[in-house]
Amino acid sequence: MFKRVPGTRDILPGEISWWLKIEEASRRIFSLYNYQEIRPPLIEDARLFNRSLGESAEIVQKQMFLVRNNEDIYALRPEGTASIVRAYLENNLDKTNSFVKLYYTGAMFRMERPQKGRLRQFHHLGSEVIGSYQPQVDAEVISLGNRILTEGGINGYKIKINTLGCRQDKKELSSNLNKSLKDKLGQLCKECQVRFERNILRVLDCKNESCREVVSSLNLSGSHICKECADHFKQVREALDSLKINYQVSPYLVRGLDYYTRTVFEFIHPNLGPQQDALGAGGRYDNLVKDLGGPEIGAVGFAFGMERLLIADSPQPTVNSNKLVYIITMGDAAKKQGVRFLDQLRRAGIAADTDYEGRTLKGAMRQANDLKAGFVLIIGDNELNKDAVTLKNMSSGEQKEVKSADIIEELKC
Ligand code: AMP
């Protein structure tokens, strides 16, 4: 028998109501905040990600699913931001209204070593606001993420924020780190020894115990942050305070992608375990639009990992059919009548199903129970003679005879 590819999941029917709950809550909230949906393709020119995320990013270095087509190399998208900025520019959205607020949901692909909360195909629920440098927009995006979590019924998470400063500030931090970590390389994990060469900022948020010890001894003062960036961050915090959003400032929070500058943030949850505790993350990327050939405009966004939200929420599997009407027939004539009813009910917008297998009444009732049907409609010779059905309310147990002509009216009440 074939098995699914490691690091992928089957989302089974029992789980779908959870996905719908989160998706519906977030669509409602996005619309309240005046965001519009965008659906870019799942494959892009691989160079888009090399350019945006940076050649040294782990995603680009070793996690992209690449598809070669003669000279072209396509990548299954590992994240949404680069695609959305590409779509924004390619479709001239900046020409009609340079300020856009967008959201998206869908599958992302990264060639990771599969483990809890780390998949090769996972789903993002994200937003991107393009066209503003204003710190209040950072706060709006964080508050939007916060609202999605609370209305999605997810509790117990924390929000961490930090500022990376502008590109110049990041450079200064990198060179400070280079000086102070040079003599401590032996105390860093293997991955951080590579990060030291390629992407030194990532050493700051390594979860490895010994790296954490080294990092906390560095006593980062934030002195590399320039005045404008410090002021921007102050205004983000003030805006969050006025929105009454709880957050922690975490000077060691960095994001692994080149495009991030200034504000970065994470929503973390204890159920995810210490290695990857982020439900979602995001930040500002004020240089990306220009780097991809567009105008000089600021932007900020975030993405939640749906599968991580699922771990944090740990819902019970459900069969979402409490409105289902289940038709049980006895005998051939009743079966024909049952099929007619089935069609009438569905046309009237009432969810309905039947026992096609001709089970005994007891067996069919068990089936109705398993499906968590709200009502059972029984048709036998007796009912046929009276041009009626027996209707059983499965939650109260009440049973009554209803004329065939009145059944839709009755069920709609
Ligand atoms: P990133 O694009 O890496 O900032 O990821 C944003 C969010 O996507 C993370 O906080 C996770 O919730 C989720 N995520 C990232 N990578 C994976 C993965 N390999 N498997 C599952 N979820 C992921």
CSV table of C-alpha atoms and ligand atoms in Angstrom, one decimal:
chain,number,residue,atom,x,y,z
A,1,MET,CA,0.0,0.0,0.0
A,2,PHE,CA,1.3,3.5,-0.8
A,3,LYS,CA,2.1,5.8,2.2
A,4,ARG,CA,1.9,9.5,2.2
A,5,VAL,CA,5.2,11.4,1.7
A,6,PRO,CA,7.0,12.0,5.1
A,7,GLY,CA,6.2,15.5,6.5
A,8,THR,CA,2.7,15.6,4.8
A,9,ARG,CA,-0.7,15.1,6.4
A,10,ASP,CA,-4.1,13.9,5.3
A,11,ILE,CA,-6.7,16.3,6.6
A,12,LEU,CA,-9.5,13.9,7.3
A,13,PRO,CA,-13.2,14.7,7.4
A,14,GLY,CA,-13.3,14.6,11.2
A,15,GLU,CA,-10.9,17.5,11.3
A,16,ILE,CA,-12.4,19.7,8.6
A,17,SER,CA,-14.9,21.5,10.9
A,18,TRP,CA,-11.9,22.8,12.9
A,19,TRP,CA,-10.2,24.1,9.7
A,20,LEU,CA,-13.5,25.7,8.6
A,21,LYS,CA,-13.9,27.3,12.1
A,22,ILE,CA,-10.5,29.0,11.8
A,23,GLU,CA,-10.9,30.0,8.2
A,24,GLU,CA,-14.4,31.4,8.7
A,25,ALA,CA,-13.4,33.3,11.8
A,26,SER,CA,-10.3,34.8,10.0
A,27,ARG,CA,-12.2,35.7,6.9
A,28,ARG,CA,-14.7,37.6,9.0
A,29,ILE,CA,-12.0,39.4,10.9
A,30,PHE,CA,-9.9,40.2,7.8
A,31,SER,CA,-13.0,41.8,6.3
A,32,LEU,CA,-13.6,43.8,9.5
A,33,TYR,CA,-10.1,45.2,9.2
A,34,ASN,CA,-10.7,45.8,5.5
A,35,TYR,CA,-8.2,43.2,4.1
A,36,GLN,CA,-8.9,41.5,0.7
A,37,GLU,CA,-8.0,38.0,-0.3
A,38,ILE,CA,-5.3,37.2,-2.8
A,39,ARG,CA,-4.5,33.8,-4.3
A,40,PRO,CA,-1.1,33.6,-6.0
A,41,PRO,CA,0.1,30.4,-7.6
A,42,LEU,CA,1.8,27.6,-5.7
A,43,ILE,CA,4.8,27.6,-8.0
A,44,GLU,CA,7.1,30.5,-8.7
A,45,ASP,CA,10.4,31.2,-10.4
A,46,ALA,CA,12.9,29.9,-7.7
A,47,ARG,CA,15.0,33.1,-8.1
A,48,LEU,CA,12.2,35.1,-6.6
A,49,PHE,CA,12.8,33.4,-3.2
A,50,ASN,CA,16.6,33.5,-3.5
A,51,ARG,CA,16.3,37.2,-4.1
A,52,SER,CA,13.8,38.0,-1.4
A,53,LEU,CA,14.7,35.6,1.5
A,54,GLY,CA,18.4,35.9,0.9
A,55,GLU,CA,20.9,33.4,-0.4
A,56,SER,CA,22.0,32.6,3.1
A,57,ALA,CA,18.5,31.8,4.5
A,58,GLU,CA,18.0,28.2,5.5
A,59,ILE,CA,14.9,28.0,3.4
A,60,VAL,CA,16.9,28.9,0.3
A,61,GLN,CA,20.0,27.0,1.2
A,62,LYS,CA,18.3,23.6,1.8
A,63,GLN,CA,14.6,23.6,2.0
A,64,MET,CA,13.1,24.5,-1.4
A,65,PHE,CA,11.3,21.9,-3.4
A,66,LEU,CA,12.7,22.7,-6.9
A,67,VAL,CA,11.2,21.6,-10.2
A,68,ARG,CA,13.4,21.8,-13.3
A,69,ASN,CA,11.9,22.5,-16.7
A,70,ASN,CA,14.7,22.8,-19.3
A,71,GLU,CA,16.4,26.0,-18.4
A,72,ASP,CA,13.8,27.2,-15.9
A,73,ILE,CA,13.9,26.3,-12.2
A,74,TYR,CA,10.6,26.6,-10.4
A,75,ALA,CA,10.1,26.4,-6.6
A,76,LEU,CA,7.0,25.2,-4.8
A,77,ARG,CA,6.4,28.3,-2.7
A,78,PRO,CA,8.0,28.0,0.8
A,79,GLU,CA,6.2,31.2,2.0
A,80,GLY,CA,3.7,33.8,0.8
A,81,THR,CA,5.3,37.2,1.2
A,82,ALA,CA,7.6,37.1,-1.8
A,83,SER,CA,4.8,35.8,-4.1
A,84,ILE,CA,2.5,38.5,-2.9
A,85,VAL,CA,4.9,41.3,-3.5
A,86,ARG,CA,5.6,39.8,-6.9
A,87,ALA,CA,1.9,39.7,-7.7
A,88,TYR,CA,1.4,43.2,-6.4
A,89,LEU,CA,4.1,44.5,-8.8
A,90,GLU,CA,3.3,42.3,-11.8
A,91,ASN,CA,-0.4,43.2,-11.7
A,92,ASN,CA,0.4,46.9,-11.1
A,93,LEU,CA,-1.6,47.1,-7.9
A,94,ASP,CA,0.8,49.8,-6.8
A,95,LYS,CA,-0.4,52.0,-9.8
A,96,THR,CA,-4.1,52.0,-8.7
A,97,ASN,CA,-3.7,52.3,-5.0
A,98,SER,CA,-0.2,51.9,-3.6
A,99,PHE,CA,-1.6,51.0,-0.1
A,100,VAL,CA,-3.1,47.5,-0.1
A,101,LYS,CA,-4.2,45.2,2.7
A,102,LEU,CA,-4.2,41.6,1.6
A,103,TYR,CA,-4.7,38.1,3.1
A,104,TYR,CA,-4.1,34.6,1.9
A,105,THR,CA,-4.4,31.0,3.0
A,106,GLY,CA,-2.9,27.9,1.4
A,107,ALA,CA,-0.2,25.2,1.3
A,108,MET,CA,3.5,26.0,1.6
A,109,PHE,CA,6.4,23.6,1.0
A,110,ARG,CA,9.7,23.2,2.8
A,111,MET,CA,12.1,20.3,2.7
A,112,GLU,CA,12.4,20.0,6.5
A,113,ARG,CA,13.3,17.1,8.8
A,114,PRO,CA,9.7,16.2,9.8
A,115,GLN,CA,8.9,16.4,13.5
A,116,LYS,CA,6.1,17.7,15.7
A,117,GLY,CA,4.9,21.1,14.2
A,118,ARG,CA,7.5,20.9,11.4
A,119,LEU,CA,6.1,19.5,8.1
A,120,ARG,CA,7.1,19.5,4.5
A,121,GLN,CA,3.7,20.6,3.4
A,122,PHE,CA,1.9,22.9,5.8
A,123,HIS,CA,-0.6,25.7,5.5
A,124,HIS,CA,-0.2,29.4,6.1
A,125,LEU,CA,-2.9,31.9,7.1
A,126,GLY,CA,-1.3,35.2,6.5
A,127,SER,CA,-1.6,38.9,5.7
A,128,GLU,CA,0.5,41.5,4.0
A,129,VAL,CA,0.0,45.3,4.2
A,130,ILE,CA,2.0,47.0,1.4
A,131,GLY,CA,2.5,50.7,1.0
A,132,SER,CA,3.1,52.2,4.5
A,133,TYR,CA,5.9,52.9,6.9
A,134,GLN,CA,3.6,53.9,9.7
A,135,PRO,CA,4.2,52.1,13.1
A,136,GLN,CA,0.4,52.0,13.7
A,137,VAL,CA,0.2,49.6,10.8
A,138,ASP,CA,2.6,47.2,12.6
A,139,ALA,CA,0.3,47.4,15.6
A,140,GLU,CA,-2.8,46.8,13.4
A,141,VAL,CA,-1.2,43.7,11.9
A,142,ILE,CA,-0.3,42.3,15.4
A,143,SER,CA,-3.7,43.1,16.7
A,144,LEU,CA,-5.3,41.4,13.7
A,145,GLY,CA,-3.3,38.3,14.4
A,146,ASN,CA,-4.2,38.5,18.1
A,147,ARG,CA,-7.9,38.8,17.2
A,148,ILE,CA,-7.8,35.8,14.9
A,149,LEU,CA,-6.3,33.6,17.6
A,150,THR,CA,-8.8,34.7,20.3
A,151,GLU,CA,-11.9,34.4,18.0
A,152,GLY,CA,-10.5,31.1,16.7
A,153,GLY,CA,-10.7,29.9,20.3
A,154,ILE,CA,-6.9,29.6,20.8
A,155,ASN,CA,-5.7,30.4,24.3
A,156,GLY,CA,-2.5,30.5,26.3
A,157,TYR,CA,-0.3,32.1,23.7
A,158,LYS,CA,2.1,35.0,24.2
A,159,ILE,CA,3.2,37.8,21.8
A,160,LYS,CA,7.0,38.6,21.6
A,161,ILE,CA,8.2,41.6,19.7
A,162,ASN,CA,11.5,43.2,18.8
A,163,THR,CA,13.1,45.6,16.4
A,164,LEU,CA,15.9,44.6,14.1
A,165,GLY,CA,16.4,48.2,13.1
A,166,CYS,CA,17.1,49.2,9.5
A,167,ARG,CA,19.6,47.4,7.2
A,168,GLN,CA,22.4,49.5,8.5
A,169,ASP,CA,21.5,48.6,12.1
A,170,LYS,CA,21.3,44.9,11.2
A,171,LYS,CA,24.8,45.2,9.7
A,172,GLU,CA,26.1,46.8,12.8
A,173,LEU,CA,24.6,44.1,15.0
A,174,SER,CA,26.0,41.4,12.8
A,175,SER,CA,29.5,42.9,13.0
A,176,ASN,CA,29.2,43.3,16.8
A,177,LEU,CA,28.1,39.7,17.1
A,178,ASN,CA,30.9,38.6,14.9
A,179,LYS,CA,33.4,40.2,17.2
A,180,SER,CA,31.8,38.8,20.4
A,181,LEU,CA,31.1,35.3,19.1
A,182,LYS,CA,34.4,34.7,17.4
A,183,ASP,CA,36.1,33.3,20.5
A,184,LYS,CA,33.0,31.3,21.6
A,185,LEU,CA,32.5,29.3,18.4
A,186,GLY,CA,33.3,26.1,20.2
A,187,GLN,CA,30.4,26.6,22.6
A,188,LEU,CA,27.8,26.9,19.8
A,189,CYS,CA,25.9,24.1,18.2
A,190,LYS,CA,26.9,22.8,14.8
A,191,GLU,CA,24.1,24.7,13.0
A,192,CYS,CA,25.1,27.9,14.7
A,193,GLN,CA,28.7,27.5,13.6
A,194,VAL,CA,27.4,27.5,10.1
A,195,ARG,CA,25.0,30.4,10.9
A,196,PHE,CA,28.1,32.3,12.3
A,197,GLU,CA,29.4,32.4,8.7
A,198,ARG,CA,26.2,32.7,6.7
A,199,ASN,CA,23.4,34.3,8.8
A,200,ILE,CA,24.9,35.3,12.2
A,201,LEU,CA,21.7,37.0,13.5
A,202,ARG,CA,20.1,33.5,13.6
A,203,VAL,CA,22.4,32.5,16.4
A,204,LEU,CA,20.4,34.8,18.6
A,205,ASP,CA,17.2,32.8,18.5
A,206,CYS,CA,18.7,29.3,18.5
A,207,LYS,CA,16.8,27.1,20.9
A,208,ASN,CA,19.9,25.0,21.8
A,209,GLU,CA,20.8,25.2,25.6
A,210,SER,CA,24.5,26.0,25.1
A,211,CYS,CA,23.8,28.6,22.4
A,212,ARG,CA,21.3,30.2,24.7
A,213,GLU,CA,23.8,30.5,27.4
A,214,VAL,CA,26.4,32.1,25.1
A,215,VAL,CA,23.8,34.5,23.7
A,216,SER,CA,22.5,35.6,27.1
A,217,SER,CA,26.0,36.4,28.2
A,218,LEU,CA,26.3,38.9,25.4
A,219,ASN,CA,24.1,41.4,27.2
A,220,LEU,CA,22.6,43.0,24.1
A,221,SER,CA,21.9,46.6,24.8
A,222,GLY,CA,20.1,47.6,21.6
A,223,SER,CA,22.8,50.3,21.0
A,224,HIS,CA,23.0,49.3,17.3
A,225,ILE,CA,19.4,50.6,16.7
A,226,CYS,CA,19.4,54.1,15.1
A,227,LYS,CA,17.3,56.9,16.4
A,228,GLU,CA,14.6,56.6,13.7
A,229,CYS,CA,14.2,52.9,14.2
A,230,ALA,CA,14.1,53.3,18.0
A,231,ASP,CA,11.4,55.9,17.6
A,232,HIS,CA,9.4,53.6,15.2
A,233,PHE,CA,9.6,50.8,17.7
A,234,LYS,CA,8.5,53.1,20.6
A,235,GLN,CA,5.4,54.1,18.5
A,236,VAL,CA,4.6,50.5,17.8
A,237,ARG,CA,4.6,49.7,21.5
A,238,GLU,CA,2.5,52.7,22.3
A,239,ALA,CA,0.0,51.7,19.7
A,240,LEU,CA,-0.1,48.2,21.1
A,241,ASP,CA,-0.6,49.6,24.6
A,242,SER,CA,-3.5,51.7,23.5
A,243,LEU,CA,-5.0,48.6,21.9
A,244,LYS,CA,-4.5,46.8,25.2
A,245,ILE,CA,-2.5,44.1,23.6
A,246,ASN,CA,-0.2,42.2,26.0
A,247,TYR,CA,3.3,41.6,24.6
A,248,GLN,CA,6.9,41.0,25.7
A,249,VAL,CA,9.8,42.8,24.2
A,250,SER,CA,12.4,40.1,23.4
A,251,PRO,CA,15.8,41.5,22.3
A,252,TYR,CA,16.9,38.0,21.1
A,253,LEU,CA,14.0,37.6,18.6
A,254,VAL,CA,15.2,37.7,15.1
A,255,ARG,CA,13.8,36.4,11.9
A,256,GLY,CA,15.9,34.3,9.5
A,257,LEU,CA,15.0,36.0,6.3
A,258,ASP,CA,16.9,38.9,4.8
A,259,TYR,CA,13.9,41.0,4.0
A,260,TYR,CA,12.9,41.7,7.6
A,261,THR,CA,13.8,45.1,9.1
A,262,ARG,CA,12.5,47.0,12.1
A,263,THR,CA,9.6,45.4,13.9
A,264,VAL,CA,9.5,41.6,14.1
A,265,PHE,CA,7.1,39.5,16.2
A,266,GLU,CA,6.1,36.0,17.1
A,267,PHE,CA,3.0,34.4,18.6
A,268,ILE,CA,4.3,31.6,20.8
A,269,HIS,CA,2.4,28.7,22.5
A,270,PRO,CA,3.7,26.2,25.2
A,271,ASN,CA,1.9,23.2,23.6
A,272,LEU,CA,4.3,23.4,20.7
A,273,GLY,CA,7.4,22.4,22.7
A,274,PRO,CA,10.6,24.4,23.1
A,275,GLN,CA,12.1,23.6,19.6
A,276,GLN,CA,9.5,25.4,17.5
A,277,ASP,CA,7.1,27.3,19.7
A,278,ALA,CA,5.8,29.8,17.2
A,279,LEU,CA,2.2,29.7,16.1
A,280,GLY,CA,2.9,32.4,13.7
A,281,ALA,CA,5.4,35.2,13.0
A,282,GLY,CA,6.0,38.2,11.0
A,283,GLY,CA,7.4,41.7,10.7
A,284,ARG,CA,8.3,44.6,8.5
A,285,TYR,CA,10.0,44.3,5.2
A,286,ASP,CA,10.5,47.9,4.1
A,287,ASN,CA,13.1,47.1,1.4
A,288,LEU,CA,11.5,44.2,-0.4
A,289,VAL,CA,9.2,46.0,-2.8
A,290,LYS,CA,12.1,48.1,-4.1
A,291,ASP,CA,14.4,45.1,-4.2
A,292,LEU,CA,11.9,43.3,-6.4
A,293,GLY,CA,11.8,46.2,-8.8
A,294,GLY,CA,9.0,48.3,-7.4
A,295,PRO,CA,8.7,51.7,-5.7
A,296,GLU,CA,10.3,52.5,-2.4
A,297,ILE,CA,7.4,51.7,0.0
A,298,GLY,CA,7.1,50.1,3.4
A,299,ALA,CA,5.3,46.8,4.2
A,300,VAL,CA,4.5,44.5,7.1
A,301,GLY,CA,2.9,41.1,7.4
A,302,PHE,CA,2.6,37.9,9.3
A,303,ALA,CA,1.7,34.2,8.8
A,304,PHE,CA,0.2,31.6,11.1
A,305,GLY,CA,1.0,27.9,10.6
A,306,MET,CA,-2.4,26.3,10.5
A,307,GLU,CA,-1.1,22.9,11.7
A,308,ARG,CA,0.5,24.6,14.7
A,309,LEU,CA,-2.8,26.3,15.6
A,310,LEU,CA,-4.3,22.8,15.5
A,311,ILE,CA,-1.7,21.5,18.0
A,312,ALA,CA,-2.3,24.5,20.3
A,313,ASP,CA,-6.1,24.0,20.1
A,314,SER,CA,-6.1,20.2,20.1
A,315,PRO,CA,-9.8,19.8,19.3
A,316,GLN,CA,-11.7,16.5,19.3
A,317,PRO,CA,-12.6,15.1,15.9
A,318,THR,CA,-16.2,15.9,15.1
A,319,VAL,CA,-18.9,15.0,12.6
A,320,ASN,CA,-20.6,18.2,11.7
A,321,SER,CA,-24.0,16.9,10.8
A,322,ASN,CA,-26.4,17.8,13.7
A,323,LYS,CA,-28.8,19.2,11.1
A,324,LEU,CA,-28.7,16.0,8.9
A,325,VAL,CA,-31.9,14.2,8.2
A,326,TYR,CA,-31.4,10.5,7.7
A,327,ILE,CA,-34.0,8.6,5.8
A,328,ILE,CA,-34.6,4.9,6.6
A,329,THR,CA,-36.9,2.9,4.3
A,330,MET,CA,-38.3,-0.5,4.6
A,331,GLY,CA,-39.2,-2.3,1.3
A,332,ASP,CA,-38.8,-1.5,-2.4
A,333,ALA,CA,-41.7,0.9,-2.7
A,334,ALA,CA,-40.6,2.8,0.4
A,335,LYS,CA,-37.0,2.9,-1.0
A,336,LYS,CA,-38.3,4.7,-4.1
A,337,GLN,CA,-40.3,7.1,-2.0
A,338,GLY,CA,-37.2,7.7,0.1
A,339,VAL,CA,-35.1,8.7,-2.9
A,340,ARG,CA,-37.8,11.2,-3.9
A,341,PHE,CA,-37.8,12.7,-0.4
A,342,LEU,CA,-34.0,12.8,-0.4
A,343,ASP,CA,-34.1,15.0,-3.5
A,344,GLN,CA,-36.9,17.2,-2.2
A,345,LEU,CA,-35.1,17.9,1.1
A,346,ARG,CA,-31.8,18.7,-0.5
A,347,ARG,CA,-33.6,21.0,-3.0
A,348,ALA,CA,-35.2,22.8,0.0
A,349,GLY,CA,-31.7,23.3,1.5
A,350,ILE,CA,-32.0,20.6,4.1
A,351,ALA,CA,-28.9,18.3,4.5
A,352,ALA,CA,-30.2,14.7,3.9
A,353,ASP,CA,-28.8,11.2,3.4
A,354,THR,CA,-30.3,7.7,3.4
A,355,ASP,CA,-29.5,4.1,4.0
A,356,TYR,CA,-28.9,2.8,0.5
A,357,GLU,CA,-27.9,-0.6,1.9
A,358,GLY,CA,-31.3,-1.7,3.1
A,359,ARG,CA,-30.1,-2.4,6.7
A,360,THR,CA,-32.5,-3.5,9.4
A,361,LEU,CA,-34.2,-0.7,11.3
A,362,LYS,CA,-31.9,-1.3,14.2
A,363,GLY,CA,-28.8,-1.3,12.0
A,364,ALA,CA,-29.9,1.9,10.1
A,365,MET,CA,-30.7,3.7,13.4
A,366,ARG,CA,-27.1,2.8,14.5
A,367,GLN,CA,-25.8,4.3,11.3
A,368,ALA,CA,-27.9,7.5,11.9
A,369,ASN,CA,-26.4,7.7,15.4
A,370,ASP,CA,-22.9,7.4,14.1
A,371,LEU,CA,-23.5,10.2,11.6
A,372,LYS,CA,-24.9,12.3,14.4
A,373,ALA,CA,-28.1,12.9,12.4
A,374,GLY,CA,-30.5,15.5,13.9
A,375,PHE,CA,-33.6,13.7,12.6
A,376,VAL,CA,-34.5,10.3,11.3
A,377,LEU,CA,-37.3,9.9,8.8
A,378,ILE,CA,-38.8,6.4,8.6
A,379,ILE,CA,-40.9,5.1,5.7
A,380,GLY,CA,-42.5,1.6,5.7
A,381,ASP,CA,-45.7,0.1,4.3
A,382,ASN,CA,-47.7,1.6,7.1
A,383,GLU,CA,-46.4,5.2,6.3
A,384,LEU,CA,-46.8,4.7,2.6
A,385,ASN,CA,-50.5,3.7,3.0
A,386,LYS,CA,-51.1,6.9,4.9
A,387,ASP,CA,-49.0,9.1,2.6
A,388,ALA,CA,-47.0,10.0,5.7
A,389,VAL,CA,-43.6,9.4,7.4
A,390,THR,CA,-42.5,8.8,10.9
A,391,LEU,CA,-40.2,11.6,12.1
A,392,LYS,CA,-37.8,11.0,15.0
A,393,ASN,CA,-36.0,13.9,16.7
A,394,MET,CA,-32.7,12.3,17.7
A,395,SER,CA,-31.8,14.7,20.5
A,396,SER,CA,-35.2,14.6,22.3
A,397,GLY,CA,-36.2,11.1,21.2
A,398,GLU,CA,-39.7,12.4,20.3
A,399,GLN,CA,-41.3,10.5,17.5
A,400,LYS,CA,-44.4,11.6,15.5
A,401,GLU,CA,-46.2,10.9,12.2
A,402,VAL,CA,-46.1,13.8,9.7
A,403,LYS,CA,-48.0,14.0,6.4
A,404,SER,CA,-45.7,13.7,3.4
A,405,ALA,CA,-46.8,17.1,2.1
A,406,ASP,CA,-45.9,18.8,5.4
A,407,ILE,CA,-42.5,17.3,6.0
A,408,ILE,CA,-40.4,20.2,4.6
A,409,GLU,CA,-42.4,22.7,6.5
A,410,GLU,CA,-42.0,20.6,9.7
A,411,LEU,CA,-38.2,20.3,9.3
A,412,LYS,CA,-37.6,23.9,8.5
A,413,CYS,CA,-39.2,25.0,11.8
B,1,AMP,P1,7.9,31.6,8.7
B,1,AMP,O1,7.4,31.8,7.3
B,1,AMP,O2,9.0,30.6,8.9
B,1,AMP,O3,8.0,32.8,9.5
B,1,AMP,O4,6.7,30.8,9.4
B,1,AMP,C1,5.5,31.3,9.9
B,1,AMP,C2,4.7,30.3,10.6
B,1,AMP,O5,4.5,29.2,9.7
B,1,AMP,C3,5.5,29.6,11.8
B,1,AMP,O6,5.4,30.4,12.9
B,1,AMP,C4,4.9,28.3,11.9
B,1,AMP,O7,3.6,28.4,12.6
B,1,AMP,C5,4.5,27.9,10.4
B,1,AMP,N1,5.6,27.1,9.9
B,1,AMP,C6,6.8,27.4,9.3
B,1,AMP,N2,7.4,26.3,8.9
B,1,AMP,C7,6.6,25.3,9.2
B,1,AMP,C8,6.8,23.9,9.0
B,1,AMP,N3,7.8,23.3,8.3
B,1,AMP,N4,5.7,23.1,9.4
B,1,AMP,C9,4.7,23.6,9.9
B,1,AMP,N5,4.5,24.9,10.2
B,1,AMP,C10,5.5,25.7,9.8
